[in-house]
Coordinates of C-alpha atoms and ligand atoms in Angstrom, one line a residue:
X1 CA 14.0 43.0 -66.2
X2 CA 12.1 44.2 -69.3
X3 CA 9.1 46.3 -68.8
X4 CA 6.7 48.4 -70.8
X5 CA 5.8 51.6 -69.1
X6 CA 3.3 54.4 -70.0
X7 CA 4.4 57.8 -68.8
X8 CA 1.7 60.4 -69.3
X9 CA 2.6 64.1 -69.6
X10 CA 6.2 63.3 -70.4
X11 CA 6.7 66.5 -72.6
X12 CA 6.0 68.7 -69.6
X13 CA 8.3 70.0 -66.9
X14 CA 8.5 67.1 -64.4
X15 CA 7.5 64.5 -66.9
X16 CA 10.5 65.3 -69.2
X17 CA 12.9 64.8 -66.3
X18 CA 11.2 61.5 -65.4
X19 CA 11.4 60.2 -69.0
X20 CA 15.1 61.2 -69.3
X21 CA 15.9 59.3 -66.1
X22 CA 14.0 56.1 -67.0
X23 CA 15.2 56.0 -70.7
X24 CA 18.8 56.5 -69.6
X25 CA 18.8 54.3 -66.5
X26 CA 16.7 51.4 -67.7
X27 CA 17.7 50.4 -71.2
X28 CA 15.6 47.2 -70.9
X29 CA 12.4 49.2 -70.4
X30 CA 10.2 50.4 -73.3
X31 CA 9.1 53.9 -72.2
X32 CA 6.1 55.3 -74.0
X33 CA 5.4 59.0 -73.5
X34 CA 1.8 59.9 -74.1
X35 CA 1.2 63.6 -74.2
X36 CA -1.4 65.9 -75.8
X37 CA 1.2 68.7 -76.2
X38 CA -0.9 71.5 -74.7
X39 CA 0.8 74.9 -74.3
X40 CA 2.8 73.3 -71.4
X41 CA 4.0 70.3 -73.4
X42 CA 7.2 70.7 -75.4
X43 CA 9.0 68.0 -77.2
X44 CA 12.1 70.1 -77.3
X45 CA 12.5 69.2 -73.6
X46 CA 13.4 65.7 -74.7
X47 CA 15.4 66.4 -77.8
X48 CA 18.5 64.8 -76.3
X49 CA 16.9 61.4 -75.9
X50 CA 14.2 61.2 -78.5
X51 CA 16.1 58.9 -80.8
X52 CA 16.8 56.4 -78.0
X53 CA 15.7 52.9 -79.0
X54 CA 13.7 52.3 -75.8
X55 CA 11.7 55.6 -76.1
X56 CA 8.5 56.2 -78.1
X57 CA 6.3 59.4 -78.2
X58 CA 2.5 59.1 -78.8
X59 CA 0.4 62.2 -79.1
X60 CA -2.6 61.4 -77.1
X61 CA -5.3 63.3 -75.2
X62 CA -6.1 61.3 -72.1
X63 CA -9.7 62.7 -72.1
X64 CA -10.2 60.6 -75.2
X65 CA -11.0 57.2 -73.8
X66 CA -10.8 55.3 -77.1
X67 CA -7.3 56.8 -77.6
X68 CA -6.2 55.7 -74.1
X69 CA -7.6 52.2 -74.5
X70 CA -5.9 52.0 -77.9
X71 CA -2.5 52.7 -76.4
X72 CA -2.9 50.0 -73.8
X73 CA -3.9 47.5 -76.6
X74 CA -1.0 48.6 -78.8
X75 CA 1.8 48.3 -76.2
X76 CA 0.6 46.0 -73.4
X77 CA 1.9 48.2 -70.6
X78 CA 2.7 46.6 -67.2
X79 CA 3.2 50.0 -65.5
X80 CA 1.8 53.5 -65.6
X81 CA 3.4 56.7 -64.3
X82 CA 0.6 59.3 -64.6
X83 CA 1.8 62.9 -64.7
X84 CA -0.4 64.5 -67.4
X85 CA -2.4 67.3 -65.9
X86 CA -3.4 70.9 -66.2
X87 CA -1.0 72.1 -63.5
X88 CA -1.2 75.9 -63.0
X89 CA -3.4 77.2 -60.2
X90 CA -3.9 80.7 -61.8
X91 CA -5.3 79.1 -65.0
X92 CA -7.6 76.9 -63.0
X93 CA -9.1 80.1 -61.5
X94 CA -9.8 81.7 -64.9
X95 CA -10.7 78.5 -66.8
X96 CA -11.5 75.5 -64.5
X97 CA -13.3 73.2 -66.9
X98 CA -10.2 71.9 -68.6
X99 CA -8.8 71.0 -65.2
X100 CA -11.8 68.7 -64.4
X101 CA -11.6 67.2 -67.9
X102 CA -7.9 66.4 -67.9
X103 CA -7.2 65.8 -64.2
X104 CA -10.4 63.9 -63.3
X105 CA -11.9 62.4 -66.5
X106 CA -8.4 61.8 -68.0
X107 CA -7.4 59.9 -64.8
X108 CA -10.6 57.9 -64.9
X109 CA -9.9 56.9 -68.5
X110 CA -6.4 55.7 -67.5
X111 CA -7.7 53.8 -64.5
X112 CA -10.4 52.0 -66.6
X113 CA -8.0 51.2 -69.3
X114 CA -5.5 49.7 -66.9
X115 CA -8.2 47.7 -65.1
X116 CA -9.4 46.3 -68.4
X117 CA -5.9 45.6 -69.7
X118 CA -4.9 43.8 -66.5
X119 CA -8.1 41.9 -65.9
X120 CA -6.3 38.5 -66.1
X121 CA -4.1 39.3 -63.1
X122 CA -2.4 42.2 -61.3
X123 CA 0.9 40.5 -60.7
X124 CA 3.8 42.7 -61.7
X125 CA 1.5 45.6 -62.6
X126 CA 1.4 49.2 -61.1
X127 CA -0.6 52.4 -61.6
X128 CA 1.5 55.2 -60.1
X129 CA -0.3 58.5 -59.8
X130 CA 1.8 61.7 -59.3
X131 CA -0.1 64.3 -57.2
X132 CA 0.5 67.4 -55.2
X133 CA 0.6 68.6 -51.6
X134 CA -2.0 71.2 -52.5
X135 CA -4.7 68.6 -51.9
X136 CA -4.1 69.1 -48.2
X137 CA -5.1 72.8 -48.3
X138 CA -3.2 75.5 -46.4
X139 CA -1.1 75.4 -43.2
X140 CA -0.8 78.1 -40.6
X141 CA 2.5 79.1 -39.1
X142 CA 3.3 75.6 -37.7
X143 CA 3.0 72.0 -38.6
X144 CA 3.5 69.9 -41.7
X145 CA 1.4 67.9 -44.1
X146 CA 1.7 64.2 -43.4
X147 CA 0.1 61.3 -45.3
X148 CA -2.7 61.3 -42.7
X149 CA -3.6 65.0 -43.1
X150 CA -7.2 65.3 -44.2
X151 CA -7.8 66.5 -47.8
X152 CA -8.9 70.1 -48.0
X153 CA -8.4 71.4 -51.5
X154 CA -9.2 75.1 -52.0
X155 CA -8.5 75.9 -55.7
X156 CA -10.1 74.3 -58.8
X157 CA -6.7 72.8 -59.6
X158 CA -6.2 71.2 -56.2
X159 CA -9.9 70.1 -56.1
X160 CA -9.4 68.3 -59.5
X161 CA -6.1 66.7 -58.2
X162 CA -7.9 65.6 -55.0
X163 CA -10.7 64.1 -57.1
X164 CA -8.2 62.1 -59.1
X165 CA -6.3 60.9 -56.0
X166 CA -9.6 59.7 -54.5
X167 CA -10.5 57.8 -57.7
X168 CA -7.1 56.1 -57.8
X169 CA -7.6 54.9 -54.2
X170 CA -11.2 53.9 -54.9
X171 CA -10.0 51.8 -57.9
X172 CA -7.5 50.1 -55.5
X173 CA -10.0 49.4 -52.7
X174 CA -13.0 48.5 -55.0
X175 CA -11.3 46.7 -57.9
X176 CA -7.9 45.7 -56.3
X177 CA -5.9 47.8 -58.8
X178 CA -2.3 48.0 -57.6
X179 CA -1.6 51.7 -57.0
X180 CA 0.9 54.2 -55.5
X181 CA 0.2 57.9 -55.0
X182 CA 2.8 60.6 -54.2
X183 CA 2.0 64.1 -53.1
X184 CA 4.8 66.5 -53.8
X185 CA 5.7 70.1 -52.9
X186 CA 6.7 72.9 -55.3
X187 CA 9.3 71.8 -57.9
X188 CA 11.8 74.0 -59.6
X189 CA 14.6 73.5 -62.1
X190 CA 15.2 73.4 -65.9
X191 CA 12.3 73.2 -68.4
X192 CA 9.6 74.7 -66.2
X193 CA 7.1 76.8 -68.1
X194 CA 7.5 80.5 -67.2
X195 CA 4.0 80.9 -65.9
X196 CA 5.3 79.4 -62.5
X197 CA 7.0 81.7 -60.0
X198 CA 10.7 80.9 -60.4
X199 CA 11.1 80.8 -64.2
X200 CA 8.7 83.8 -64.5
X201 CA 10.9 85.9 -62.1
X202 CA 14.1 84.8 -64.0
X203 CA 12.6 85.7 -67.3
X204 CA 11.2 89.0 -66.2
X205 CA 14.5 90.1 -64.6
X206 CA 16.3 89.2 -67.8
X207 CA 13.9 91.5 -69.7
X208 CA 13.9 94.2 -66.9
X209 CA 10.1 93.7 -66.5
X210 CA 8.1 94.1 -63.3
X211 CA 8.2 91.1 -60.9
X212 CA 4.6 90.5 -59.8
X213 CA 4.4 89.5 -56.1
X214 CA 0.9 88.4 -55.1
X215 CA -0.4 90.1 -52.0
X216 CA 2.4 90.9 -49.5
X217 CA 4.6 88.1 -50.7
X218 CA 4.3 86.3 -47.3
X219 CA 3.0 83.0 -48.6
X220 CA 5.3 80.1 -48.0
X221 CA 6.2 77.2 -50.3
X222 CA 8.5 74.2 -49.8
X223 CA 10.8 74.0 -52.9
X224 CA 12.2 70.7 -54.3
X225 CA 14.7 70.4 -57.2
X226 CA 12.9 68.6 -60.0
X227 CA 15.6 65.9 -60.4
X228 CA 15.0 65.0 -56.7
X229 CA 11.3 64.5 -57.5
X230 CA 12.2 62.3 -60.5
X231 CA 14.5 60.2 -58.2
X232 CA 11.6 59.9 -55.7
X233 CA 9.3 58.8 -58.5
X234 CA 11.9 56.2 -59.6
X235 CA 12.2 54.9 -56.0
X236 CA 8.4 54.8 -55.5
X237 CA 7.6 53.1 -58.9
X238 CA 10.0 50.3 -58.0
X239 CA 9.6 50.0 -54.2
X240 CA 6.4 51.8 -53.1
X241 CA 3.9 49.7 -51.4
X242 CA 0.6 49.2 -53.2
X243 CA -2.3 51.1 -51.8
X244 CA 0.0 53.6 -50.0
X245 CA 0.5 57.3 -50.4
X246 CA 3.9 59.0 -49.9
X247 CA 4.7 62.7 -49.3
X248 CA 7.7 64.2 -51.2
X249 CA 9.2 67.5 -50.2
X250 CA 12.3 69.5 -50.0
X251 CA 12.2 70.5 -46.3
X252 CA 13.0 73.9 -47.8
X253 CA 10.4 76.6 -46.9
X254 CA 10.7 80.0 -48.4
X255 CA 8.5 83.1 -48.1
X256 CA 7.8 84.2 -51.7
X257 CA 9.3 87.7 -51.2
X258 CA 12.5 86.3 -49.7
X259 CA 12.9 83.8 -52.6
X260 CA 12.3 86.6 -55.1
X261 CA 14.9 88.8 -53.4
X262 CA 17.4 85.9 -53.5
X263 CA 16.7 85.4 -57.2
X264 CA 17.3 89.2 -57.7
X265 CA 20.7 89.0 -56.1
X266 CA 21.7 85.9 -58.1
X267 CA 20.5 87.5 -61.4
X268 CA 22.3 90.8 -60.7
X269 CA 25.6 88.8 -60.2
X270 CA 25.1 86.6 -63.3
X271 CA 24.1 89.6 -65.5
X272 CA 26.8 91.9 -64.2
X273 CA 24.2 94.4 -63.0
X274 CA 24.8 96.6 -59.9
X275 CA 23.5 94.9 -56.8
X276 CA 20.0 96.1 -56.1
X277 CA 19.0 96.7 -59.8
X278 CA 16.6 93.7 -60.0
X279 CA 15.0 94.4 -56.6
X280 CA 13.7 97.7 -58.0
X281 CA 11.5 95.6 -60.4
X282 CA 9.5 94.1 -57.5
X283 CA 5.9 95.1 -57.8
X284 CA 3.2 94.1 -55.3
X285 CA 0.0 93.1 -57.2
X286 CA -3.5 92.0 -56.4
X287 CA -3.5 88.6 -54.5
X288 CA -4.5 85.3 -56.0
X289 CA -8.1 84.5 -54.9
X290 CA -8.1 81.7 -52.3
X291 CA -4.3 81.9 -52.1
X292 CA -3.0 79.1 -49.8
X293 CA -0.8 80.6 -47.1
X294 CA 1.7 77.9 -46.4
X295 CA 2.7 74.4 -47.7
X296 CA 5.3 72.3 -45.8
X297 CA 5.8 68.6 -46.3
X298 CA 6.8 65.9 -43.9
X299 CA 8.5 63.3 -46.1
X300 CA 9.9 61.2 -43.3
X301 CA 7.9 58.1 -44.5
X302 CA 9.6 58.1 -47.9
X303 CA 13.0 58.9 -46.3
X304 CA 12.8 56.2 -43.6
X305 CA 11.1 53.4 -45.5
X306 CA 12.7 53.8 -48.9
X307 CA 15.9 55.8 -48.2
X308 CA 15.1 58.7 -50.5
X309 CA 16.4 62.2 -49.6
X310 CA 16.5 65.6 -51.4
X311 CA 19.6 67.6 -52.3
X312 CA 20.3 69.5 -49.1
X313 CA 21.6 72.7 -50.7
X314 CA 18.9 75.0 -52.2
X315 CA 21.6 77.6 -53.2
X316 CA 23.2 75.0 -55.5
X317 CA 19.9 74.0 -57.1
X318 CA 18.8 77.6 -57.6
X319 CA 22.2 78.6 -59.2
X320 CA 22.0 75.6 -61.6
X321 CA 18.4 76.6 -62.5
X322 CA 19.3 80.2 -63.2
X323 CA 22.3 79.1 -65.3
X324 CA 20.1 76.7 -67.3
X325 CA 17.6 79.5 -68.2
X326 CA 20.4 81.9 -69.1
X327 CA 22.2 79.4 -71.3
X328 CA 19.0 78.2 -72.9
X329 CA 17.8 81.5 -74.1
X330 CA 16.5 80.0 -77.4
X331 CA 14.3 77.6 -75.4
X332 CA 12.9 80.4 -73.3
X333 CA 12.3 82.8 -76.2
X334 CA 10.4 80.1 -78.2
X335 CA 8.3 79.2 -75.1
X336 CA 7.3 82.8 -74.5
X337 CA 6.7 83.5 -78.2
X338 CA 3.4 81.6 -78.5
X339 CA 0.2 82.1 -76.5
X340 CA 2.2 83.2 -73.5
X341 CA 2.0 86.9 -74.4
X342 CA -1.8 86.8 -74.4
X343 CA -1.8 84.8 -71.2
X344 CA 0.6 87.2 -69.6
X345 CA -1.5 90.3 -70.6
X346 CA -4.7 88.6 -69.3
X347 CA -3.1 87.6 -66.0
X348 CA -1.0 90.7 -65.2
X349 CA -2.4 93.4 -67.4
X350 CA -4.8 94.8 -64.8
X351 CA -3.2 93.9 -61.5
Ligands
NAD1 P1 3.3 70.7 -66.8 O1 2.1 71.6 -66.9 O2 4.6 71.3 -67.0 O3 3.1 69.5 -67.8 C1 1.9 68.8 -68.0 C2 2.0 67.9 -69.2 O4 0.8 67.2 -69.4 C3 2.2 68.7 -70.5 O5 3.2 68.1 -71.3 C4 0.9 68.7 -71.2 O6 1.0 68.7 -72.6 C5 0.3 67.3 -70.7 N1 -1.1 67.3 -70.8 C6 -2.0 68.2 -70.3 N2 -3.3 67.8 -70.6 C7 -3.2 66.6 -71.2 C8 -4.1 65.7 -71.7 N3 -5.5 66.0 -71.7 N4 -3.7 64.6 -72.3 C9 -2.4 64.3 -72.4 N5 -1.4 65.1 -71.9 C10 -1.8 66.3 -71.3 O7 3.1 70.0 -65.3 P2 4.3 69.6 -64.3 O8 4.6 70.8 -63.4 O9 5.3 68.9 -65.0 O10 3.4 68.6 -63.4 C11 3.3 67.2 -63.7 C12 2.5 66.5 -62.7 O11 3.1 66.7 -61.4 C13 1.1 67.0 -62.6 O12 0.2 66.0 -62.4 C14 1.1 68.0 -61.3 O13 -0.2 68.0 -60.7 C15 2.1 67.2 -60.5 N6 2.9 68.1 -59.6 C16 3.5 69.2 -60.0 C17 4.3 70.0 -59.1 C18 5.0 71.2 -59.5 O14 5.6 71.9 -58.7 N7 5.1 71.5 -60.8 C19 4.4 69.6 -57.8 C20 3.7 68.4 -57.3 C21 3.0 67.7 -58.3
DAU2 O1 2.8 72.6 -54.2 C1 2.8 71.9 -55.5 C2 2.2 72.8 -56.5 O2 3.1 73.9 -56.8 C3 1.9 72.1 -57.8 O3 0.9 71.1 -57.6 C4 1.5 73.0 -58.9 O4 1.3 72.3 -60.1 C5 2.5 74.1 -59.1 O5 2.1 75.0 -60.0 C6 2.8 74.8 -57.8 O6 1.7 75.6 -57.3 P1 1.9 77.1 -56.7 O7 0.6 77.8 -56.9 O8 2.5 77.0 -55.4 O9 3.1 77.6 -57.7 P2 3.3 79.0 -58.5 O10 4.6 78.9 -59.1 O11 2.1 79.4 -59.3 O12 3.3 80.1 -57.3 C7 4.2 79.9 -56.2 C8 3.9 81.0 -55.2 O13 4.3 82.3 -55.8 C9 2.5 81.1 -54.8 O14 2.4 81.5 -53.5 C10 1.9 82.3 -55.7 C11 3.1 83.2 -55.9 N1 3.2 83.9 -57.2 C12 3.1 83.2 -58.3 C13 3.2 83.8 -59.5 C14 3.1 83.0 -60.8 C15 3.5 85.3 -57.2 O15 3.6 85.9 -56.1 N2 3.5 85.9 -58.4 C16 3.4 85.2 -59.6 O16 3.5 85.9 -60.7

């Protein structure tokens, strides 16, 4: 079947994996990547597929409602996969406004444009909103986030994502817009901007720089390989039930300090350094304000209803990830050569 799909935020980390998957797997689909190219957007992530006949890039700020409406008028989309967002919790603490603009107002503009474009009938149409497990807040030692867990966002980032999730559901209930939402745990893998924990630690070990561990390093995250998330998005875009939300997770909980120590061992081996060299770089720094203690996802709904499951072996995913950053040194150096230095000094300079 031929389809015209708008994928927002396709030049970012997860979006680039989703674009690559859709462009390669569905040659009959026209895939339009709309991205503002913020510091986190990088067309180099898509260099291998950017001349594919079924792929188009459009530079677009989703906060600009005329630009968003213009895209719908130009292409006549029948599906939207919405990933564009400001995505880093630490930046949302130092500069929250951009998060409300892109994550809330940007989502509003897309919902309104889809509703207007599909006013003659919703048959065959879908607005798929990609969200985060952070909307559920923070867990104690036990339990998991399910689709019925009450929203309790605690950072400006998660509050803005929660706001966008609520609007997507409101547009479904009030206007009948066909929607699917997924809430996913922490992703890792190639092409992630090195402001996030795993690529930051890999990059710092490579440069023998301190490894900043927030607080005592006891916070827990549930890590999922990015291609598993892209596979879940593919499954949900095609088979998710309209009006439903689905949790996506790796069933793979790690205390930050244990994960960092594991990365240190892998990096010592890969860089032929004596075991224990990288661990000496660990530096406990001031905690993130409002730092959520634990995230853990129950993804049994997606697994049982739609047959998706993650790669079972974290060690394999992590090795692949480390190998990618080490063999894509030019990518990493270019990414950290821009505003990253100023950001890094501002974030870590006084901790
Ligand atoms: P990212 O920061 O790597 O990429 C975001 C992309 O959105 C960039 O290409 C950026 O240029 C683009 N963008 C930002 N503002 C824009 C605007 N106003 N208009 C158009 N484009 C804009 O983010 P990511 O980690 O790939 O996350 C993608 C989505 O998945 C986000 O919605 C995020 O909330 C969600 N998510 C991320 C994770 C994770 O672990 N990274 C987990 C669960 C959900
Ligand atoms: O759970 C899904 C979310 O995961 C996504 O919605 C977000 O977009 C994504 O950024 C991620 O949020 P986190 O805040 O969990 O990811 P981050 O990589 O920033 O941090 C992971 C953990 O590591 C967290 O407990 C904070 C800690 N940390 C992070 C950095 C950058 C450190 O200890 N030191 C650091 O330098």
